[in-house]
C-alpha positions as a Python dict, from the first residue, in 0.01 Angstrom:
ca = {
    (1, 'M'): (0, 0, 0),
    (2, 'K'): (291, 231, 81),
    (3, 'A'): (442, 171, -267),
    (4, 'L'): (111, 259, -428),
    (5, 'G'): (92, 588, -233),
    (6, 'G'): (456, 671, -321),
    (7, 'A'): (387, 604, -690),
    (8, 'A'): (76, 825, -679),
    (9, 'L'): (282, 1098, -515),
    (10, 'V'): (548, 1074, -791),
    (11, 'I'): (278, 1080, -1059),
    (12, 'L'): (113, 1383, -902),
    (13, 'L'): (452, 1558, -869),
    (14, 'L'): (521, 1493, -1237),
    (15, 'A'): (179, 1620, -1333),
    (16, 'V'): (237, 1941, -1135),
    (17, 'L'): (577, 1992, -1297),
    (18, 'V'): (439, 1933, -1648),
    (19, 'S'): (151, 2170, -1571),
    (20, 'A'): (394, 2439, -1443),
    (21, 'I'): (616, 2403, -1749),
    (22, 'G'): (305, 2431, -1968),
    (23, 'V'): (202, 2753, -1793),
    (24, 'V'): (548, 2906, -1830),
    (25, 'W'): (567, 2806, -2197),
    (26, 'T'): (219, 2945, -2269),
    (27, 'R'): (300, 3278, -2099),
    (28, 'H'): (622, 3303, -2296),
    (29, 'E'): (441, 3235, -2623),
    (30, 'S'): (178, 3491, -2528),
    (31, 'R'): (446, 3755, -2476),
    (32, 'V'): (619, 3671, -2802),
    (33, 'L'): (287, 3694, -2990),
    (34, 'F'): (199, 4023, -2817),
    (35, 'V'): (533, 4174, -2927),
    (36, 'E'): (466, 4056, -3282),
    (37, 'L'): (114, 4199, -3270),
    (38, 'T'): (245, 4535, -3152),
    (39, 'R'): (508, 4539, -3429),
    (40, 'L'): (247, 4456, -3692),
    (41, 'Q'): (9, 4726, -3561),
    (42, 'N'): (287, 4985, -3581),
    (43, 'Q'): (362, 4874, -3934),
    (44, 'R'): (-9, 4899, -4024),
    (45, 'D'): (-24, 5253, -3883),
    (46, 'E'): (285, 5355, -4083),
    (47, 'L'): (135, 5210, -4400),
    (48, 'N'): (-195, 5390, -4339),
    (49, 'V'): (-11, 5720, -4309),
    (50, 'E'): (185, 5647, -4628),
    (51, 'Y'): (-138, 5549, -4808),
    (52, 'G'): (-305, 5876, -4707),
    (53, 'R'): (-1, 6073, -4828),
    (54, 'L'): (-8, 5888, -5162),
    (55, 'E'): (-381, 5949, -5204),
    (56, 'L'): (-328, 6319, -5147),
    (57, 'E'): (-39, 6321, -5395),
    (58, 'Q'): (-248, 6139, -5654),
    (59, 'A'): (-532, 6386, -5609),
    (60, 'T'): (-289, 6671, -5657),
    (61, 'W'): (-141, 6524, -5975),
    (62, 'A'): (-484, 6439, -6118),
    (63, 'E'): (-626, 6790, -6074),
    (64, 'P'): (-754, 6911, -6417),
    (65, 'R'): (-577, 7248, -6388),
    (66, 'R'): (-243, 7075, -6327),
    (67, 'I'): (-295, 6836, -6617),
    (68, 'D'): (-374, 7130, -6845),
    (69, 'Q'): (-66, 7314, -6725),
    (70, 'E'): (160, 7015, -6780),
    (71, 'A'): (13, 6951, -7126),
    (72, 'R'): (76, 7307, -7228),
    (73, 'S'): (424, 7349, -7078),
    (74, 'K'): (584, 7005, -7136),
    (75, 'L'): (399, 6880, -7444),
    (76, 'G'): (338, 7212, -7614),
    (77, 'M'): (-34, 7143, -7648),
    (78, 'V'): (-276, 7431, -7718),
    (79, 'T'): (-652, 7471, -7729),
    (80, 'P'): (-764, 7419, -8092),
    (81, 'R'): (-915, 7709, -8278),
    (82, 'P'): (-1283, 7674, -8378),
    (83, 'Q'): (-1190, 7636, -8745),
    (84, 'D'): (-957, 7343, -8655),
    (85, 'I'): (-1234, 7141, -8488),
    (86, 'Q'): (-1402, 6874, -8704),
    (87, 'L'): (-1716, 6686, -8606),
    (88, 'V'): (-1705, 6314, -8685),
    (89, 'R'): (-2038, 6138, -8725),
    (90, 'R'): (-2099, 5767, -8738),
}
């Protein structure tokens, strides 16, 4: 009977040790994942700022006045005279 009680004590001690190691490992994994989550959230925030900046830049470049100015200055385009306009019918 004493041997059975000693074996049960050893089994319970091993179960407690395995449980404690499991808790420590789980907490460590939780911390590692939290650090990764924080890093990814910071990266997301930086990308959102960059996206907003790019949207603003695109809106600036796509403004009709700017396109007209670029066409006239860099491409030498001009508004056609009324006599140069031809109507094409299908």
